[in-house]
């Protein structure tokens, strides 16, 4: 199956700093990628749709100025959590759609 | 607001038994349905997809779909302790690739 690689798998950052998470489709081109967030014991919640060469589409309640998404190529989308706070600590997962959704390994973000 | 609902569990079954996981969805226009398995701290992995009414079997797994009742289920036969995980039902919003996930059902298979 198609492979989606996400990096880093874990990151700890200080409150107020920014963190960038990368999502790459390794063996196919993805014009659209998706970013999800998952809090403990909860399901995946879609944050935004990342579109290659255009602005991301954010779900209701997601701050676009806080969660910056860049999809500069057909194989790479990045999510930057700006001015991170402890409440942003979560599991962030990207996916790319080919014939089905393929998920990255996820990034565990801890803001201290 | 499109919704996908699952019983959060935990659902406990003895090893070798059949585990039955259920999911209902609100979008009548949905055409495809997916079951994912997620181990703690890991990303979801696809178990089954189903597009037509009826049953679809793959090894120990059987997905069942009833579009009239807006209901999709997953049966796991001969359950193993390694099947212990959270099972997520996912339904794309009709006309898009955006997945709406259910809350997931935590399955425990007791050895």
PDB file of C-alpha atoms in Angstrom:
ATOM      1  CA  UNK A   1       0.000   0.000   0.000  1.00  0.00           C
ATOM      2  CA  UNK A   2       0.876   3.640  -0.279  1.00  0.00           C
ATOM      3  CA  UNK A   3       3.164   5.061   2.367  1.00  0.00           C
ATOM      4  CA  UNK A   4       2.713   8.315   4.203  1.00  0.00           C
ATOM      5  CA  UNK A   5       5.590   9.381   6.411  1.00  0.00           C
ATOM      6  CA  UNK A   6       5.214  11.854   9.231  1.00  0.00           C
ATOM      7  CA  UNK A   7       8.024  13.497  11.148  1.00  0.00           C
ATOM      8  CA  UNK A   8       8.832  13.906  13.968  1.00  0.00           C
ATOM      9  CA  UNK A   9       7.092  11.105  15.835  1.00  0.00           C
ATOM     10  CA  UNK A  10       7.503  12.872  19.155  1.00  0.00           C
ATOM     11  CA  UNK A  11       8.312  16.440  20.082  1.00  0.00           C
ATOM     12  CA  UNK A  12       8.467  18.327  23.336  1.00  0.00           C
ATOM     13  CA  UNK A  13       8.529  22.097  23.179  1.00  0.00           C
ATOM     14  CA  UNK A  14       8.326  25.005  25.536  1.00  0.00           C
ATOM     15  CA  UNK A  15       5.181  27.058  25.830  1.00  0.00           C
ATOM     16  CA  UNK A  16       5.229  29.960  23.396  1.00  0.00           C
ATOM     17  CA  UNK A  17       7.447  28.338  20.810  1.00  0.00           C
ATOM     18  CA  UNK A  18       6.454  26.979  17.407  1.00  0.00           C
ATOM     19  CA  UNK A  19       6.646  23.422  16.154  1.00  0.00           C
ATOM     20  CA  UNK A  20       6.616  22.171  12.575  1.00  0.00           C
ATOM     21  CA  UNK A  21       5.328  18.721  11.626  1.00  0.00           C
ATOM     22  CA  UNK A  22       5.988  17.262   8.192  1.00  0.00           C
ATOM     23  CA  UNK A  23       3.810  14.846   6.238  1.00  0.00           C
ATOM     24  CA  UNK A  24       5.170  13.221   3.094  1.00  0.00           C
ATOM     25  CA  UNK A  25       3.602  10.876   0.597  1.00  0.00           C
ATOM     26  CA  UNK A  26       6.512   8.629  -0.338  1.00  0.00           C
ATOM     27  CA  UNK A  27       5.319   6.776  -3.405  1.00  0.00           C
ATOM     28  CA  UNK A  28       2.473   8.810  -4.804  1.00  0.00           C
ATOM     29  CA  UNK A  29       1.511  12.399  -5.411  1.00  0.00           C
ATOM     30  CA  UNK A  30      -1.116  13.820  -3.115  1.00  0.00           C
ATOM     31  CA  UNK A  31      -2.839  17.009  -4.133  1.00  0.00           C
ATOM     32  CA  UNK A  32      -4.876  16.829  -0.961  1.00  0.00           C
ATOM     33  CA  UNK A  33      -3.772  15.903   2.519  1.00  0.00           C
ATOM     34  CA  UNK A  34      -5.638  16.066   5.792  1.00  0.00           C
ATOM     35  CA  UNK A  35      -4.562  16.961   9.306  1.00  0.00           C
ATOM     36  CA  UNK A  36      -6.244  15.411  12.323  1.00  0.00           C
ATOM     37  CA  UNK A  37      -5.850  15.898  16.042  1.00  0.00           C
ATOM     38  CA  UNK A  38      -6.577  13.255  18.647  1.00  0.00           C
ATOM     39  CA  UNK A  39      -6.801  13.912  22.365  1.00  0.00           C
ATOM     40  CA  UNK A  40      -6.457  10.986  24.807  1.00  0.00           C
ATOM     41  CA  UNK A  41      -9.332   8.528  24.660  1.00  0.00           C
ATOM     42  CA  UNK A  42     -11.028  10.560  21.956  1.00  0.00           C
ATOM     43  CA  UNK A  43     -11.442  10.047  18.252  1.00  0.00           C
ATOM     44  CA  UNK A  44      -9.653  11.737  15.401  1.00  0.00           C
ATOM     45  CA  UNK A  45     -10.965  15.209  14.728  1.00  0.00           C
ATOM     46  CA  UNK A  46     -10.336  16.731  11.322  1.00  0.00           C
ATOM     47  CA  UNK A  47      -8.526  20.040  11.643  1.00  0.00           C
ATOM     48  CA  UNK A  48      -7.962  21.071   8.070  1.00  0.00           C
ATOM     49  CA  UNK A  49      -7.657  20.034   4.461  1.00  0.00           C
ATOM     50  CA  UNK A  50      -4.318  20.845   2.876  1.00  0.00           C
ATOM     51  CA  UNK A  51      -4.434  21.622  -0.838  1.00  0.00           C
ATOM     52  CA  UNK A  52      -1.298  21.690  -2.975  1.00  0.00           C
ATOM     53  CA  UNK A  53      -0.645  25.160  -4.299  1.00  0.00           C
ATOM     54  CA  UNK A  54      -3.542  26.825  -2.521  1.00  0.00           C
ATOM     55  CA  UNK A  55      -4.748  27.793   0.918  1.00  0.00           C
ATOM     56  CA  UNK A  56      -5.775  25.174   3.394  1.00  0.00           C
ATOM     57  CA  UNK A  57      -9.402  24.762   4.356  1.00  0.00           C
ATOM     58  CA  UNK A  58      -9.948  24.747   8.103  1.00  0.00           C
ATOM     59  CA  UNK A  59     -12.748  23.071  10.008  1.00  0.00           C
ATOM     60  CA  UNK A  60     -15.003  25.127  12.195  1.00  0.00           C
ATOM     61  CA  UNK A  61     -13.340  26.111  15.445  1.00  0.00           C
ATOM     62  CA  UNK A  62      -9.769  25.561  14.259  1.00  0.00           C
ATOM     63  CA  UNK A  63      -7.654  28.720  14.363  1.00  0.00           C
ATOM     64  CA  UNK A  64      -5.956  29.131  11.015  1.00  0.00           C
ATOM     65  CA  UNK A  65      -3.453  31.629  12.391  1.00  0.00           C
ATOM     66  CA  UNK A  66      -2.382  29.195  15.064  1.00  0.00           C
ATOM     67  CA  UNK A  67      -2.186  26.072  12.912  1.00  0.00           C
ATOM     68  CA  UNK A  68      -0.356  27.094   9.776  1.00  0.00           C
ATOM     69  CA  UNK A  69      -0.538  24.629   6.913  1.00  0.00           C
ATOM     70  CA  UNK A  70       1.669  24.713   3.864  1.00  0.00           C
ATOM     71  CA  UNK A  71       1.347  22.278   0.963  1.00  0.00           C
ATOM     72  CA  UNK A  72       4.110  23.478  -1.310  1.00  0.00           C
ATOM     73  CA  UNK A  73       4.609  20.290  -3.306  1.00  0.00           C
ATOM     74  CA  UNK A  74       2.644  17.231  -4.345  1.00  0.00           C
ATOM     75  CA  UNK A  75       4.416  15.117  -1.748  1.00  0.00           C
ATOM     76  CA  UNK A  76       4.790  17.385   1.267  1.00  0.00           C
ATOM     77  CA  UNK A  77       2.426  19.151   3.620  1.00  0.00           C
ATOM     78  CA  UNK A  78       3.535  20.834   6.834  1.00  0.00           C
ATOM     79  CA  UNK A  79       1.608  21.827   9.923  1.00  0.00           C
ATOM     80  CA  UNK A  80       3.130  24.483  12.148  1.00  0.00           C
ATOM     81  CA  UNK A  81       1.699  24.958  15.605  1.00  0.00           C
ATOM     82  CA  UNK A  82       2.524  28.553  16.448  1.00  0.00           C
ATOM     83  CA  UNK A  83       2.908  29.902  19.974  1.00  0.00           C
ATOM     84  CA  UNK A  84       2.142  26.485  21.371  1.00  0.00           C
ATOM     85  CA  UNK A  85       0.472  26.142  24.746  1.00  0.00           C
ATOM     86  CA  UNK A  86      -0.030  23.114  26.975  1.00  0.00           C
ATOM     87  CA  UNK A  87      -3.601  22.716  25.715  1.00  0.00           C
ATOM     88  CA  UNK A  88      -2.155  22.100  22.234  1.00  0.00           C
ATOM     89  CA  UNK A  89      -0.544  18.931  23.519  1.00  0.00           C
ATOM     90  CA  UNK A  90      -2.081  16.172  21.458  1.00  0.00           C
ATOM     91  CA  UNK A  91      -1.495  13.469  18.854  1.00  0.00           C
ATOM     92  CA  UNK A  92      -1.425  15.001  15.389  1.00  0.00           C
ATOM     93  CA  UNK A  93      -1.969  12.712  12.403  1.00  0.00           C
ATOM     94  CA  UNK A  94      -1.837  13.460   8.706  1.00  0.00           C
ATOM     95  CA  UNK A  95      -3.398  11.480   5.897  1.00  0.00           C
ATOM     96  CA  UNK A  96      -3.230  11.469   2.146  1.00  0.00           C
ATOM     97  CA  UNK A  97      -5.888  10.053  -0.105  1.00  0.00           C
ATOM     98  CA  UNK A  98      -5.157   7.780  -3.010  1.00  0.00           C
ATOM     99  CA  UNK A  99      -7.748   5.027  -3.409  1.00  0.00           C
ATOM    100  CA  UNK A 100      -8.324   5.274   0.322  1.00  0.00           C
ATOM    101  CA  UNK A 101      -6.916   7.311   3.160  1.00  0.00           C
ATOM    102  CA  UNK A 102      -3.373   6.446   4.187  1.00  0.00           C
ATOM    103  CA  UNK A 103      -2.205   7.760   7.516  1.00  0.00           C
ATOM    104  CA  UNK A 104       1.152   8.932   8.741  1.00  0.00           C
ATOM    105  CA  UNK A 105       2.601   7.521  11.919  1.00  0.00           C
ATOM    106  CA  UNK A 106       1.408  10.472  13.965  1.00  0.00           C
ATOM    107  CA  UNK A 107       3.248  13.076  16.021  1.00  0.00           C
ATOM    108  CA  UNK A 108       2.931  13.219  19.777  1.00  0.00           C
ATOM    109  CA  UNK A 109       3.282  16.895  20.742  1.00  0.00           C
ATOM    110  CA  UNK A 110       3.881  17.799  24.355  1.00  0.00           C
ATOM    111  CA  UNK A 111       4.012  21.477  25.291  1.00  0.00           C
ATOM    112  CA  UNK A 112       5.597  22.160  28.661  1.00  0.00           C
TER     113      UNK A 112
ATOM    114  CA  UNK B   1     -23.343  18.254  11.066  1.00  0.00           C
ATOM    115  CA  UNK B   2     -22.380  14.829   9.771  1.00  0.00           C
ATOM    116  CA  UNK B   3     -22.072  12.280  12.542  1.00  0.00           C
ATOM    117  CA  UNK B   4     -20.657   8.825  13.008  1.00  0.00           C
ATOM    118  CA  UNK B   5     -21.535   7.053  16.232  1.00  0.00           C
ATOM    119  CA  UNK B   6     -20.028   4.065  17.962  1.00  0.00           C
ATOM    120  CA  UNK B   7     -20.323   2.531  21.397  1.00  0.00           C
ATOM    121  CA  UNK B   8     -17.094   3.476  23.183  1.00  0.00           C
ATOM    122  CA  UNK B   9     -16.945   0.203  25.111  1.00  0.00           C
ATOM    123  CA  UNK B  10     -14.856  -1.427  26.344  1.00  0.00           C
ATOM    124  CA  UNK B  11     -16.173  -4.536  24.683  1.00  0.00           C
ATOM    125  CA  UNK B  12     -14.663  -7.581  26.328  1.00  0.00           C
ATOM    126  CA  UNK B  13     -14.758 -10.969  24.624  1.00  0.00           C
ATOM    127  CA  UNK B  14     -12.957 -14.206  25.423  1.00  0.00           C
ATOM    128  CA  UNK B  15     -10.250 -15.466  23.115  1.00  0.00           C
ATOM    129  CA  UNK B  16     -11.729 -17.415  20.211  1.00  0.00           C
ATOM    130  CA  UNK B  17     -15.120 -15.688  20.387  1.00  0.00           C
ATOM    131  CA  UNK B  18     -16.732 -13.415  17.822  1.00  0.00           C
ATOM    132  CA  UNK B  19     -16.465  -9.686  18.479  1.00  0.00           C
ATOM    133  CA  UNK B  20     -19.209  -7.529  17.003  1.00  0.00           C
ATOM    134  CA  UNK B  21     -18.604  -3.812  16.542  1.00  0.00           C
ATOM    135  CA  UNK B  22     -21.307  -1.433  15.389  1.00  0.00           C
ATOM    136  CA  UNK B  23     -21.457   1.989  13.794  1.00  0.00           C
ATOM    137  CA  UNK B  24     -24.257   4.289  12.651  1.00  0.00           C
ATOM    138  CA  UNK B  25     -23.895   7.316  10.432  1.00  0.00           C
ATOM    139  CA  UNK B  26     -26.072  10.291   9.623  1.00  0.00           C
ATOM    140  CA  UNK B  27     -25.129  11.164   6.040  1.00  0.00           C
ATOM    141  CA  UNK B  28     -27.546   9.300   3.759  1.00  0.00           C
ATOM    142  CA  UNK B  29     -25.383  10.229   0.779  1.00  0.00           C
ATOM    143  CA  UNK B  30     -22.362   8.322   2.050  1.00  0.00           C
ATOM    144  CA  UNK B  31     -21.146   5.683  -0.370  1.00  0.00           C
ATOM    145  CA  UNK B  32     -18.070   4.220   1.263  1.00  0.00           C
ATOM    146  CA  UNK B  33     -17.308   3.035   4.752  1.00  0.00           C
ATOM    147  CA  UNK B  34     -14.089   2.084   6.469  1.00  0.00           C
ATOM    148  CA  UNK B  35     -12.994   0.287   9.586  1.00  0.00           C
ATOM    149  CA  UNK B  36      -9.645   1.183  11.126  1.00  0.00           C
ATOM    150  CA  UNK B  37      -7.787  -0.411  13.997  1.00  0.00           C
ATOM    151  CA  UNK B  38      -5.751   1.803  16.290  1.00  0.00           C
ATOM    152  CA  UNK B  39      -3.359   0.564  18.910  1.00  0.00           C
ATOM    153  CA  UNK B  40      -2.585   2.880  21.792  1.00  0.00           C
ATOM    154  CA  UNK B  41      -0.190   5.629  20.741  1.00  0.00           C
ATOM    155  CA  UNK B  42      -0.215   4.540  17.119  1.00  0.00           C
ATOM    156  CA  UNK B  43      -1.827   5.766  13.951  1.00  0.00           C
ATOM    157  CA  UNK B  44      -4.959   4.061  12.542  1.00  0.00           C
ATOM    158  CA  UNK B  45      -4.506   1.195  10.116  1.00  0.00           C
ATOM    159  CA  UNK B  46      -7.136   0.120   7.614  1.00  0.00           C
ATOM    160  CA  UNK B  47      -8.892  -3.161   8.332  1.00  0.00           C
ATOM    161  CA  UNK B  48     -11.808  -3.201   5.918  1.00  0.00           C
ATOM    162  CA  UNK B  49     -13.639  -1.066   3.431  1.00  0.00           C
ATOM    163  CA  UNK B  50     -17.183  -1.672   2.197  1.00  0.00           C
ATOM    164  CA  UNK B  51     -19.198   0.060  -0.462  1.00  0.00           C
ATOM    165  CA  UNK B  52     -22.244  -2.137  -1.159  1.00  0.00           C
ATOM    166  CA  UNK B  53     -25.061  -3.419   0.993  1.00  0.00           C
ATOM    167  CA  UNK B  54     -24.442  -6.848   2.430  1.00  0.00           C
ATOM    168  CA  UNK B  55     -21.388  -8.618   3.759  1.00  0.00           C
ATOM    169  CA  UNK B  56     -17.750  -8.447   2.801  1.00  0.00           C
ATOM    170  CA  UNK B  57     -15.334 -10.975   4.205  1.00  0.00           C
ATOM    171  CA  UNK B  58     -11.550 -10.772   4.523  1.00  0.00           C
ATOM    172  CA  UNK B  59      -9.958 -13.479   6.591  1.00  0.00           C
ATOM    173  CA  UNK B  60     -11.289 -13.294  10.133  1.00  0.00           C
ATOM    174  CA  UNK B  61     -12.991  -9.979   9.460  1.00  0.00           C
ATOM    175  CA  UNK B  62     -16.464  -9.408   8.016  1.00  0.00           C
ATOM    176  CA  UNK B  63     -17.909  -5.978   7.352  1.00  0.00           C
ATOM    177  CA  UNK B  64     -21.663  -5.618   7.039  1.00  0.00           C
ATOM    178  CA  UNK B  65     -23.439  -2.644   5.517  1.00  0.00           C
ATOM    179  CA  UNK B  66     -27.108  -1.671   5.556  1.00  0.00           C
ATOM    180  CA  UNK B  67     -27.551   1.687   3.878  1.00  0.00           C
ATOM    181  CA  UNK B  68     -31.290   1.791   4.510  1.00  0.00           C
ATOM    182  CA  UNK B  69     -30.644   1.605   8.240  1.00  0.00           C
ATOM    183  CA  UNK B  70     -27.445   3.681   7.975  1.00  0.00           C
ATOM    184  CA  UNK B  71     -25.594   1.006   9.828  1.00  0.00           C
ATOM    185  CA  UNK B  72     -22.235  -0.659   9.316  1.00  0.00           C
ATOM    186  CA  UNK B  73     -20.687  -3.334  11.477  1.00  0.00           C
ATOM    187  CA  UNK B  74     -17.464  -5.297  11.813  1.00  0.00           C
ATOM    188  CA  UNK B  75     -17.311  -8.884  12.976  1.00  0.00           C
ATOM    189  CA  UNK B  76     -14.048 -10.395  14.137  1.00  0.00           C
ATOM    190  CA  UNK B  77     -14.090 -14.184  14.276  1.00  0.00           C
ATOM    191  CA  UNK B  78     -11.758 -16.244  16.424  1.00  0.00           C
ATOM    192  CA  UNK B  79     -10.730 -13.141  18.345  1.00  0.00           C
ATOM    193  CA  UNK B  80      -7.127 -13.037  19.525  1.00  0.00           C
ATOM    194  CA  UNK B  81      -5.511 -11.002  22.304  1.00  0.00           C
ATOM    195  CA  UNK B  82      -3.607  -9.168  19.567  1.00  0.00           C
ATOM    196  CA  UNK B  83      -6.950  -7.862  18.284  1.00  0.00           C
ATOM    197  CA  UNK B  84      -7.257  -5.800  21.467  1.00  0.00           C
ATOM    198  CA  UNK B  85      -7.317  -2.231  20.207  1.00  0.00           C
ATOM    199  CA  UNK B  86      -9.680   0.613  19.439  1.00  0.00           C
ATOM    200  CA  UNK B  87     -11.717   0.152  16.279  1.00  0.00           C
ATOM    201  CA  UNK B  88     -12.701   3.289  14.433  1.00  0.00           C
ATOM    202  CA  UNK B  89     -15.516   3.586  11.936  1.00  0.00           C
ATOM    203  CA  UNK B  90     -14.844   6.217   9.269  1.00  0.00           C
ATOM    204  CA  UNK B  91     -17.262   7.652   6.739  1.00  0.00           C
ATOM    205  CA  UNK B  92     -16.208  10.173   4.108  1.00  0.00           C
ATOM    206  CA  UNK B  93     -18.442  13.201   3.772  1.00  0.00           C
ATOM    207  CA  UNK B  94     -20.321  12.549   0.541  1.00  0.00           C
ATOM    208  CA  UNK B  95     -18.604  14.130  -2.422  1.00  0.00           C
ATOM    209  CA  UNK B  96     -15.349  14.698  -0.546  1.00  0.00           C
ATOM    210  CA  UNK B  97     -12.326  12.809   0.743  1.00  0.00           C
ATOM    211  CA  UNK B  98     -12.870  14.174   4.261  1.00  0.00           C
ATOM    212  CA  UNK B  99     -13.300  11.371   6.752  1.00  0.00           C
ATOM    213  CA  UNK B 100     -15.555  11.675   9.750  1.00  0.00           C
ATOM    214  CA  UNK B 101     -14.495   9.239  12.452  1.00  0.00           C
ATOM    215  CA  UNK B 102     -16.613   7.684  15.123  1.00  0.00           C
ATOM    216  CA  UNK B 103     -15.430   7.843  18.701  1.00  0.00           C
ATOM    217  CA  UNK B 104     -14.110   4.300  18.415  1.00  0.00           C
ATOM    218  CA  UNK B 105     -14.908   1.107  20.297  1.00  0.00           C
ATOM    219  CA  UNK B 106     -12.258  -0.268  22.591  1.00  0.00           C
ATOM    220  CA  UNK B 107     -12.047  -4.036  22.248  1.00  0.00           C
ATOM    221  CA  UNK B 108     -10.442  -6.266  24.843  1.00  0.00           C
ATOM    222  CA  UNK B 109      -9.854  -9.895  23.992  1.00  0.00           C
ATOM    223  CA  UNK B 110      -9.288 -11.880  27.147  1.00  0.00           C
ATOM    224  CA  UNK B 111      -6.799 -14.757  27.010  1.00  0.00           C
TER     225      UNK B 111
END
